[in-house]
XYZ file of C-alpha atoms in Angstrom:
744
model
C 121.248 87.551 85.862
C 124.281 89.423 87.011
C 125.335 88.571 90.507
C 126.413 92.000 91.653
C 124.188 93.237 94.372
C 123.330 97.016 94.673
C 124.784 98.827 97.558
C 121.445 99.643 99.300
C 120.197 96.046 98.952
C 123.482 94.691 100.278
C 123.269 97.038 103.224
C 119.742 95.875 103.904
C 120.732 92.346 103.785
C 123.641 93.007 106.116
C 121.292 94.752 108.558
C 118.325 92.499 108.438
C 120.048 89.286 107.608
C 119.098 87.444 104.387
C 117.695 84.508 106.359
C 115.293 86.832 108.352
C 114.072 88.597 105.172
C 113.542 86.080 102.472
C 112.247 88.679 99.983
C 115.429 90.770 100.009
C 117.436 87.671 99.451
C 115.140 86.692 96.574
C 115.468 90.122 94.961
C 119.262 89.943 95.258
C 119.361 87.433 92.500
C 118.075 89.914 89.957
C 119.839 93.018 91.265
C 122.925 94.748 89.637
C 124.862 97.740 90.710
C 124.779 100.623 88.212
C 127.390 102.412 90.237
C 130.041 99.714 89.727
C 133.185 101.353 88.417
C 134.623 98.083 87.234
C 131.689 97.200 85.075
C 131.515 97.935 81.342
C 128.681 98.679 78.982
C 127.421 95.715 77.043
C 124.482 95.124 74.720
C 121.599 93.203 75.949
C 123.050 90.116 74.421
C 126.256 90.623 76.396
C 128.680 91.980 73.924
C 130.882 94.714 75.390
C 130.448 98.093 73.713
C 133.398 100.303 72.910
C 131.389 103.438 71.838
C 127.940 104.386 73.001
C 127.880 108.106 71.936
C 128.151 108.055 68.040
C 126.140 106.037 65.615
C 128.127 104.057 62.986
C 128.269 106.192 59.847
C 129.950 106.220 56.437
C 131.929 109.458 57.071
C 135.265 111.136 56.592
C 137.002 113.756 58.653
C 135.887 116.246 56.087
C 132.254 115.246 55.481
C 129.427 113.720 57.501
C 128.025 110.671 55.732
C 124.845 108.528 56.188
C 124.104 106.525 59.350
C 124.244 102.676 58.869
C 121.531 100.362 59.933
C 124.106 97.717 60.657
C 124.919 99.388 63.848
C 123.319 96.784 66.094
C 124.183 98.738 69.354
C 122.723 101.962 67.993
C 119.551 100.178 66.921
C 119.149 98.268 70.207
C 119.721 101.433 72.304
C 117.041 103.385 70.470
C 114.728 100.322 70.295
C 114.894 99.804 74.023
C 114.280 103.477 74.746
C 111.243 103.623 72.452
C 109.645 100.828 74.434
C 110.536 101.889 77.961
C 106.961 102.756 78.917
C 104.236 100.452 79.698
C 100.540 101.335 80.172
C 100.022 103.129 83.473
C 97.485 101.932 85.968
C 93.848 103.161 85.047
C 93.519 104.230 88.700
C 96.341 104.621 91.352
C 98.783 105.473 88.593
C 100.860 107.742 90.744
C 102.472 105.901 93.615
C 105.437 105.366 95.903
C 106.646 102.146 97.480
C 108.926 100.837 100.203
C 109.949 97.539 101.694
C 109.537 96.594 105.265
C 108.460 93.890 107.790
C 105.277 92.749 109.498
C 105.576 91.392 113.113
C 102.703 89.773 114.851
C 102.674 90.403 118.670
C 99.385 88.657 119.355
C 98.167 85.358 117.737
C 94.721 85.497 116.258
C 94.448 81.665 116.251
C 90.983 82.014 117.809
C 89.659 83.342 114.524
C 92.108 82.167 111.771
C 94.595 79.490 110.885
C 96.625 81.842 108.680
C 100.293 81.444 109.641
C 100.976 85.118 109.079
C 98.267 85.932 111.636
C 98.931 83.211 114.202
C 102.699 82.551 114.350
C 104.185 85.298 116.599
C 107.788 84.070 115.931
C 107.667 85.165 112.215
C 108.944 88.429 110.696
C 107.025 88.594 107.317
C 108.638 90.588 104.453
C 106.220 93.157 102.962
C 106.094 95.803 100.279
C 103.788 98.723 100.564
C 102.590 101.052 97.715
C 100.873 104.248 98.471
C 99.103 106.095 95.712
C 96.624 108.727 94.612
C 93.560 107.407 92.764
C 92.624 109.679 89.982
C 95.758 111.414 88.701
C 98.056 110.204 85.981
C 101.519 108.922 86.880
C 102.889 112.588 86.342
C 100.299 114.356 88.519
C 101.040 116.016 91.861
C 101.010 114.402 95.377
C 98.940 116.795 97.430
C 95.754 116.849 95.364
C 92.445 116.209 97.162
C 91.998 112.507 96.648
C 91.698 109.170 98.232
C 95.107 107.543 98.980
C 95.750 103.824 98.133
C 97.401 101.827 100.882
C 98.290 98.447 99.357
C 100.286 95.857 101.252
C 101.911 92.736 99.854
C 102.822 90.110 102.473
C 105.488 87.609 101.311
C 104.321 84.780 103.536
C 105.595 81.239 103.886
C 102.301 80.073 102.435
C 102.190 82.484 99.437
C 101.556 86.083 98.833
C 98.681 87.806 100.638
C 97.592 91.300 99.487
C 95.625 93.817 101.410
C 94.668 96.357 98.701
C 93.180 99.246 100.782
C 92.794 102.943 101.002
C 93.156 105.703 103.660
C 89.369 105.913 103.769
C 87.344 102.961 105.180
C 84.386 103.281 102.674
C 83.873 103.674 98.946
C 81.686 105.423 96.464
C 79.831 102.363 95.215
C 78.332 99.205 96.540
C 78.592 97.011 93.386
C 81.632 96.581 91.209
C 79.440 96.944 88.155
C 79.515 100.671 88.800
C 83.336 101.015 88.965
C 83.858 102.000 85.270
C 81.057 104.745 85.710
C 82.479 106.309 88.933
C 85.996 106.354 87.563
C 84.905 107.741 84.153
C 82.966 110.433 85.974
C 85.826 111.330 88.252
C 88.587 111.305 85.712
C 89.274 114.363 83.450
C 86.186 115.141 81.365
C 86.521 113.331 77.961
C 86.171 116.440 75.652
C 89.008 118.352 77.208
C 91.113 115.964 79.306
C 90.705 118.355 82.206
C 90.963 118.814 85.093
C 93.862 116.567 85.972
C 93.784 114.689 89.277
C 90.829 116.770 90.496
C 87.154 116.101 91.318
C 86.170 119.748 90.950
C 84.117 119.328 87.788
C 80.623 118.701 86.501
C 80.880 114.950 85.717
C 82.124 113.901 89.074
C 79.418 115.755 91.084
C 76.689 114.766 88.643
C 77.576 111.106 89.415
C 77.706 111.832 93.190
C 74.126 113.255 93.097
C 72.735 110.456 90.861
C 74.245 107.750 93.096
C 73.131 108.523 96.594
C 75.155 105.536 97.871
C 78.189 107.760 97.232
C 77.195 110.264 99.787
C 79.007 108.788 102.695
C 82.188 108.423 100.806
C 82.282 111.997 99.255
C 81.984 113.444 102.745
C 85.061 111.480 103.795
C 86.862 112.673 100.635
C 85.926 116.323 101.329
C 87.159 116.036 104.850
C 90.726 116.491 106.034
C 91.438 112.880 105.081
C 91.555 113.977 101.420
C 94.665 116.117 101.958
C 97.020 114.162 104.255
C 100.137 115.828 105.671
C 102.262 112.720 104.997
C 101.812 109.179 103.888
C 103.409 108.244 107.176
C 100.401 109.882 108.869
C 97.487 108.157 107.182
C 95.365 105.292 108.302
C 94.859 102.255 106.159
C 91.689 100.223 105.625
C 90.912 97.038 103.766
C 87.577 98.684 102.849
C 85.955 95.385 101.970
C 84.625 92.612 104.300
C 86.778 89.503 104.138
C 86.503 86.276 106.177
C 88.726 84.350 108.490
C 88.561 80.594 109.135
C 90.231 78.912 112.182
C 91.536 75.499 112.651
C 88.157 74.333 113.952
C 86.432 75.357 110.725
C 84.693 78.326 112.312
C 84.330 81.391 110.118
C 84.369 85.074 111.099
C 83.876 88.191 109.063
C 86.675 90.647 109.237
C 87.845 94.254 108.469
C 91.463 95.143 108.339
C 93.002 98.336 109.820
C 96.315 100.176 109.830
C 96.830 102.940 112.372
C 100.070 105.092 112.169
C 102.299 105.576 115.202
C 102.663 109.167 114.323
C 99.019 109.915 114.385
C 96.665 111.069 111.591
C 97.296 114.692 110.334
C 96.419 116.772 107.329
C 97.446 119.745 105.286
C 95.234 122.824 105.009
C 93.782 123.393 101.569
C 95.757 126.560 100.662
C 98.991 124.720 101.690
C 97.935 121.678 99.517
C 97.343 123.872 96.482
C 100.670 125.637 96.850
C 102.544 122.404 97.360
C 101.160 121.023 94.069
C 103.381 123.556 92.304
C 106.240 124.017 94.800
C 106.989 120.341 95.246
C 104.696 117.983 93.165
C 106.631 115.087 94.829
C 106.059 116.250 98.416
C 104.485 113.015 99.759
C 106.956 110.677 97.878
C 109.946 112.731 99.028
C 108.679 112.830 102.587
C 108.470 109.081 102.738
C 111.883 108.443 101.112
C 113.589 110.911 103.251
C 112.118 109.462 106.520
C 113.275 106.008 105.613
C 116.768 107.205 104.545
C 117.028 109.149 107.895
C 116.242 105.965 109.744
C 112.882 107.281 111.026
C 111.051 104.179 109.933
C 107.280 104.734 109.616
C 105.177 102.285 111.643
C 101.567 101.221 111.673
C 99.593 99.092 114.285
C 97.630 96.314 112.481
C 94.160 95.670 113.793
C 91.232 93.495 112.963
C 87.496 93.888 113.481
C 85.787 90.473 113.596
C 82.238 89.213 113.737
C 80.871 85.800 114.144
C 78.746 84.406 111.245
C 75.791 84.428 113.668
C 76.172 88.249 114.114
C 75.782 89.180 110.506
C 72.367 90.395 110.815
C 72.739 92.101 114.155
C 73.149 95.722 112.881
C 71.112 98.405 111.184
C 73.515 98.261 108.227
C 74.732 95.404 106.060
C 78.202 94.342 107.086
C 78.902 93.499 103.444
C 78.155 97.045 102.279
C 81.477 98.822 101.395
C 79.804 102.191 101.719
C 79.429 101.602 105.509
C 81.932 101.372 108.331
C 81.719 99.048 111.318
C 81.747 101.588 114.087
C 84.529 100.872 116.625
C 82.064 101.531 119.418
C 80.008 98.479 118.217
C 82.837 96.314 116.892
C 86.122 97.130 118.622
C 89.406 97.042 116.846
C 91.812 94.429 118.134
C 95.408 95.355 117.478
C 97.597 92.301 116.932
C 100.563 93.336 114.831
C 102.936 96.006 113.534
C 104.137 97.077 110.109
C 107.366 98.840 109.643
C 108.753 100.395 106.434
C 112.580 100.198 106.589
C 114.043 100.227 103.106
C 113.610 102.285 99.997
C 113.274 100.752 96.575
C 116.452 100.324 94.476
C 114.607 101.086 91.254
C 111.293 102.635 90.845
C 110.107 100.978 87.638
C 111.018 97.403 88.395
C 109.648 97.551 91.843
C 107.074 100.345 92.535
C 105.778 100.505 89.047
C 105.652 96.714 88.199
C 104.342 95.564 91.572
C 100.843 94.223 91.125
C 98.271 93.775 94.009
C 95.149 91.601 93.838
C 92.438 91.315 96.471
C 92.105 87.725 95.335
C 95.571 86.998 96.714
C 94.866 85.171 100.008
C 96.373 82.374 102.007
C 94.805 79.493 103.885
C 92.730 80.895 106.805
C 91.681 84.040 104.888
C 88.759 84.177 102.470
C 86.140 86.239 100.834
C 82.671 87.422 101.913
C 79.734 88.079 99.593
C 80.622 91.815 99.488
C 79.529 92.686 95.927
C 82.274 95.261 95.574
C 84.911 92.804 96.755
C 83.592 90.078 94.318
C 84.198 92.387 91.417
C 87.530 93.585 92.573
C 88.697 89.964 92.820
C 88.269 89.749 88.996
C 89.240 93.308 88.075
C 92.555 93.495 89.997
C 93.729 90.166 88.470
C 92.605 91.077 84.958
C 94.125 94.669 84.823
C 97.594 93.266 85.154
C 97.480 91.558 81.745
C 97.548 94.837 79.759
C 100.157 96.332 81.924
C 102.571 93.512 82.572
C 101.610 90.425 80.534
C 100.334 87.084 81.539
C 103.502 86.160 83.413
C 103.399 89.215 85.629
C 103.608 86.990 88.757
C 107.135 85.951 87.787
C 108.436 89.455 87.934
C 110.866 89.786 90.866
C 108.824 92.168 92.921
C 105.642 90.031 92.567
C 106.910 86.450 92.937
C 106.483 84.703 96.229
C 109.270 83.559 98.586
C 107.714 80.199 98.997
C 108.026 77.353 96.385
C 105.868 77.816 93.205
C 104.895 74.870 91.176
C 102.049 74.204 88.861
C 101.171 73.215 85.242
C 100.696 76.772 83.854
C 103.004 77.231 80.781
C 104.313 79.614 78.175
C 102.957 83.062 77.421
C 104.815 86.238 76.615
C 107.631 87.059 79.031
C 107.896 83.579 80.536
C 111.008 83.312 82.789
C 110.528 80.094 84.701
C 112.043 76.917 83.086
C 109.912 73.827 83.864
C 111.957 70.712 83.298
C 110.350 67.408 82.570
C 107.682 65.704 80.429
C 104.563 66.542 82.448
C 102.436 69.758 82.097
C 99.043 68.454 83.106
C 97.075 66.792 85.905
C 96.315 63.989 86.533
C 99.312 62.347 84.994
C 100.929 58.983 84.891
C 103.806 59.948 87.076
C 101.451 61.319 89.750
C 103.772 64.405 89.762
C 102.934 67.843 90.993
C 99.712 66.879 92.621
C 97.137 69.134 94.436
C 97.983 69.708 98.051
C 95.687 68.390 100.694
C 94.446 70.822 103.435
C 96.591 69.109 105.936
C 99.542 69.864 103.661
C 98.648 73.540 103.501
C 96.358 73.398 100.468
C 93.809 76.166 100.324
C 90.269 74.855 100.892
C 87.329 77.201 100.368
C 84.896 77.396 103.236
C 81.854 75.279 102.672
C 79.278 78.037 102.815
C 75.586 77.307 102.338
C 74.085 79.647 99.766
C 70.363 80.142 99.254
C 69.005 82.697 96.826
C 67.457 83.621 93.479
C 69.469 84.535 90.395
C 68.488 88.281 90.238
C 70.163 91.757 90.078
C 69.386 92.758 93.564
C 70.846 94.169 96.758
C 69.546 93.394 100.286
C 67.368 95.880 101.921
C 69.939 97.313 104.328
C 72.015 98.360 101.254
C 69.269 100.987 100.463
C 70.103 103.218 103.447
C 72.385 105.692 101.951
C 72.253 108.507 104.519
C 72.378 107.259 108.038
C 76.097 106.766 108.185
C 76.672 109.893 106.088
C 74.947 111.926 108.771
C 76.782 110.038 111.471
C 80.103 110.912 109.961
C 79.258 114.576 109.531
C 77.679 114.801 113.069
C 80.905 113.324 114.554
C 83.288 116.008 113.070
C 84.739 118.792 115.202
C 83.852 122.363 114.412
C 87.040 122.864 112.391
C 86.484 119.565 110.573
C 82.962 120.681 109.560
C 84.296 124.015 108.459
C 86.793 122.245 106.268
C 84.238 120.062 104.692
C 82.152 123.114 103.943
C 85.079 124.856 102.373
C 86.023 121.771 100.340
C 82.593 121.381 98.900
C 82.414 125.176 98.184
C 85.687 124.897 96.362
C 84.618 121.825 94.326
C 81.161 122.995 93.350
C 82.452 126.502 92.487
C 84.298 124.812 89.664
C 81.067 123.118 88.313
C 79.625 125.528 85.698
C 76.439 123.666 85.030
C 73.704 124.903 87.498
C 71.956 121.536 87.291
C 74.949 119.991 88.929
C 75.700 122.386 91.778
C 72.117 123.055 92.562
C 71.227 119.392 92.832
C 74.242 118.869 94.998
C 72.913 121.436 97.481
C 69.692 119.386 97.477
C 71.805 116.331 98.336
C 73.566 118.165 101.268
C 70.088 118.943 102.666
C 69.912 115.129 103.246
C 72.911 115.441 105.596
C 72.626 118.786 107.319
C 70.630 121.827 106.516
C 73.140 124.414 107.858
C 75.890 122.707 105.745
C 73.654 123.033 102.680
C 72.884 126.646 103.366
C 76.638 127.544 103.888
C 77.632 125.838 100.584
C 74.745 127.350 98.665
C 75.694 130.808 99.713
C 79.294 130.266 98.546
C 78.551 128.767 95.185
C 75.587 130.918 94.227
C 72.889 128.313 94.457
C 69.347 129.028 95.869
C 69.441 128.853 99.702
C 67.510 125.811 100.798
C 64.845 126.238 103.538
C 64.254 122.780 104.847
C 66.076 119.553 105.348
C 65.684 116.728 102.824
C 65.338 114.263 105.678
C 65.684 114.380 109.484
C 69.151 114.214 110.926
C 69.235 111.519 113.554
C 71.776 113.508 115.732
C 73.948 110.547 116.524
C 77.680 110.894 116.677
C 80.780 108.674 117.366
C 84.132 110.014 118.521
C 86.119 107.349 116.596
C 85.097 108.923 113.229
C 86.771 112.230 113.869
C 90.442 112.604 112.852
C 91.047 114.073 116.288
C 90.031 110.889 117.941
C 92.432 109.810 120.735
C 92.266 106.197 119.311
C 94.301 107.201 116.291
C 96.646 109.819 117.836
C 99.830 109.125 119.659
C 99.399 108.327 123.407
C 102.044 110.908 124.399
C 102.979 114.182 122.626
C 105.651 113.709 119.964
C 107.430 115.865 117.350
C 109.347 112.930 115.832
C 110.200 113.653 112.125
C 108.401 117.096 112.206
C 110.224 119.552 110.079
C 111.075 122.819 111.714
C 112.475 125.777 109.898
C 114.882 128.112 111.691
C 115.188 131.591 109.983
C 118.485 133.401 110.553
C 120.660 136.162 109.068
C 123.966 137.754 110.053
C 123.760 138.743 113.699
C 121.529 135.897 115.040
C 121.603 134.913 118.719
C 123.848 131.825 118.922
C 122.542 130.781 122.364
C 118.869 130.596 121.200
C 119.814 129.034 117.835
C 122.088 126.315 119.200
C 119.733 125.509 122.155
C 116.632 125.133 119.973
C 118.474 123.245 117.247
C 119.905 120.800 119.738
C 116.555 120.311 121.558
C 114.795 119.643 118.317
C 117.308 117.050 117.253
C 117.006 115.441 120.711
C 113.264 115.218 120.282
C 113.811 113.451 116.861
C 112.491 116.443 114.923
C 114.265 117.568 111.818
C 115.492 121.197 111.945
C 116.283 123.071 108.778
C 118.186 126.365 108.636
C 117.202 129.170 106.230
C 118.936 132.407 105.513
C 119.081 135.081 102.749
C 121.915 133.179 101.182
C 123.316 129.637 101.339
C 126.887 130.855 102.041
C 127.781 130.837 105.831
C 125.722 133.058 108.150
C 127.546 134.556 111.131
C 126.195 134.945 114.702
C 126.270 138.096 116.786
C 129.892 138.668 117.925
C 131.283 135.890 115.640
C 134.601 136.598 113.980
C 133.943 136.477 110.202
C 137.616 136.013 109.472
C 137.357 132.583 110.864
C 135.435 131.588 107.786
C 133.207 129.186 109.625
C 129.739 130.566 110.451
C 126.602 128.491 109.897
C 125.749 127.255 106.454
C 121.972 127.306 105.869
C 120.296 124.273 104.311
C 118.377 126.560 101.862
C 117.901 130.284 101.131
C 114.542 131.869 101.627
C 113.506 131.407 98.007
C 114.643 127.851 97.839
C 111.763 126.449 99.885
C 108.596 127.887 101.424
C 106.898 127.480 104.784
C 104.444 125.019 103.174
C 107.090 122.324 103.380
C 107.563 122.559 107.123
C 105.518 122.047 110.300
C 106.824 124.907 112.392
C 108.998 128.034 112.272
C 111.439 129.372 114.806
C 113.129 132.764 114.867
C 115.912 133.436 117.368
C 116.691 136.871 118.695
C 119.687 138.978 117.728
C 120.607 142.053 115.620
C 119.799 140.014 112.415
C 116.017 140.802 112.999
C 116.641 144.251 111.464
C 117.708 142.469 108.273
C 114.863 139.962 108.319
C 112.267 142.750 108.881
C 113.398 144.229 105.622
C 113.151 140.935 103.755
C 109.694 140.473 102.323
C 110.109 136.744 101.835
C 111.195 136.296 105.525
C 108.084 138.167 106.651
C 105.972 136.112 104.188
C 107.399 132.877 105.680
C 106.000 133.824 109.084
C 102.704 135.040 107.693
C 102.132 132.056 105.706
C 102.966 129.709 108.514
C 100.476 131.738 110.565
C 97.821 131.428 107.991
C 98.386 127.716 107.722
C 97.841 127.336 111.459
C 101.360 126.212 112.273
C 103.291 126.598 115.416
C 105.584 129.739 115.372
C 108.280 130.238 118.009
C 110.371 133.265 118.617
C 112.815 134.502 121.319
C 114.296 137.920 122.133
C 114.343 140.354 119.180
C 112.755 137.507 117.075
C 109.387 138.468 118.594
C 109.578 141.779 116.680
C 109.490 139.890 113.334
C 106.547 137.714 114.404
C 104.606 140.860 115.606
C 105.405 142.554 112.382
C 104.005 139.569 110.429
C 100.870 138.831 112.513
C 100.154 141.482 115.122
C 96.427 141.397 114.857
C 93.582 141.709 117.395
C 93.523 138.798 119.767
C 97.208 138.000 119.588
C 99.577 138.488 122.524
C 103.365 138.364 122.682
C 106.101 138.222 125.234
C 107.613 141.631 126.080
C 111.134 142.178 124.890
C 112.695 142.240 128.328
C 110.571 139.494 129.777
C 111.495 135.993 130.347
C 107.994 134.759 130.575
C 106.676 132.279 127.942
C 103.620 133.546 126.245
C 101.466 131.101 124.049
C 98.887 132.719 121.955
C 97.008 130.589 119.430
C 100.048 128.395 118.736
C 102.510 131.306 118.642
C 105.054 130.893 121.459
C 107.269 133.809 122.409
C 109.771 134.666 125.058
C 112.415 137.295 125.819
C 116.143 136.615 125.496
C 117.051 133.022 126.407
C 119.996 131.665 128.385
C 121.944 128.541 127.879
C 120.653 127.168 131.235
C 117.110 127.504 129.985
C 117.491 124.377 127.833
C 116.970 121.028 129.510
C 118.178 117.554 128.688
C 114.619 116.207 128.703
C 111.587 117.921 127.301
C 108.246 118.010 129.073
C 105.771 118.712 126.379
C 102.591 119.847 128.001
C 99.872 122.420 127.760
C 100.632 125.570 129.700
C 104.322 124.701 130.039
C 106.487 127.526 131.595
C 109.626 126.523 129.817
C 109.965 127.872 126.244
C 111.017 124.541 124.574
C 108.400 122.590 126.450
C 105.676 125.023 125.206
C 107.098 125.270 121.680
C 107.433 121.547 121.139
C 104.024 120.853 122.746
C 102.326 123.109 120.228
C 104.290 121.415 117.425
C 102.965 118.046 118.566
C 99.427 119.387 118.135
C 100.167 119.793 114.446
C 97.903 122.778 113.900
C 96.296 125.412 116.040
C 92.664 125.224 114.781
C 91.423 127.812 117.314
C 93.395 130.359 115.363
C 91.199 129.426 112.356
C 87.894 129.029 114.138
C 88.355 132.425 115.921
C 88.976 134.071 112.529
C 92.584 135.199 113.153
C 94.061 133.270 110.175
C 91.730 135.185 107.824
C 93.210 138.543 108.890
C 96.600 137.849 107.563
C 97.464 137.962 103.739
C 99.510 134.938 102.912
């Protein structure tokens, strides 16, 4: 391969050091720089090309003649273009990937002998691919769906893959049902609609007929189904794996990823609008954060149980439709994942990466989880149609440790195996199996007693206890969002059998939930619960749980829009802009035009001014976490601009923090002066916080501090404004009905 290393890869190597990131060094061997001005176009067989714009023809200056098949370059160029596409993934087709590192800060040698989980001196290269599940490769990012969270560890002992999701449970218990649940969830076969949506008859018909899916569909209908950012989702291994330590003792294990930024979500109207305004919203968000140097991080945790504890719970620990409650089995955080480099090329890296649950290293193994057992076959098998039998030789998939075996040939083989031996045992005693003491993988000697039957253990038959537990554990606004999501989904089901039976199913969870949904979708109102609700709840299941949110308030990487026009207050603008940057937020400036905007009293002949990042029509409030409007005479212009007013109203409707100073308060009042809201008086320097709307009178330069103290009830404007941004949304605004009073 060409030896020219791409600029970003070389930069990464220089920063990280090739010796400290073996995977980057490995990829460098197959990376070329498409921006090299000294390079010249060649054919795939290396011949330099002098003309790549015109097919070879038999023509004169006066008359165009026929094209000639002997033009090998023209034929090769079209031939290669015709075959650029490969089959997309059946599920998880739409994805985004990034490189990073995994660092262990506490050894887990008490439960495993896996070097990646015991050697705290290592920095393990990783590749992560996030994805939606149902949509095609060209679908939108912000649909309601499960998000895939797959991690490939390039360890010294081989590749280890955790192929997880942002939801800890799944729809089915047995892999045998996987084709059915996906067929039911995908677009309906007679119309190929709807794309990347579960709001249709087939999906909800399956949910009712498979009560084991009840727990999972509640998670999917919760705020988890519409994440604010891929940097703000949890990751779960879903299945139960095993760990084996050096003493030969085995533990059951669940894997967890918890984001440093906390777990946050979009609101539904916002998600719908983003599908059209920026279908790449999540992919762009991840890419921009890494390019900015705001590297996303997750804590890595494990839940472990001794073999002797397998039967200690009222659920089966091998059931993928159940969680292991943290209150019963605490999460032990032992490491950290950081994403710090974007891909150089989407197809060869993000599209061709292949994850398998069966990729484990010594010290990590499989349980008898029936969903995992099927995934071990399926994830390996599915790569054949996409990538061919030699898919593990592709640069993104190959390990960084030595690879040697007697596998041979097949389409797309790259490796050259020199010598006369391609089998074992052989007369040269060459390429022999590794002994366990040499690092060879040895399966745990598990005693198995059973009958050959198609059967699940008794505890697998409880399909409702944890579904009720999850719903009971939601906060009022989370319950309201689940009700709204179910009402939206079932409203799109036109078969009464489907939506009426789903109301019956909801009666097995909570009667009030069933009644609320029935009213919305036009189903008969139920009068009694399908089964008693046990009333139990766990704080850890709510997205508002302190265990998954930052310990201290932060607005790092939050996008804040600042709206200005000619005549804005430069003191308020400059002070807020600088304070946001200092707090690691990302301010964006918007104006009625992208040409320079001038502050009050600024000499326009200077030709400087402030150039906005976008004009009001270029982006919408949906793409930002908060809005600020400084005072100044420009407010009279903004009040006459319908889009500027809509910016504020939409942000209010989406429960976002809004800040304004001086005359800027007038615009906010114009947009959302409704019963229950209070604002700062024009001549007052008091800070008024009302349902996440923070206002104050004219600000002075000395009102901005070097250090923010984000706290509830703060008296300083920036302290109060940034604290409210850190909360992500003001759900009281929604629960008290204020957001419904504004048209957005």
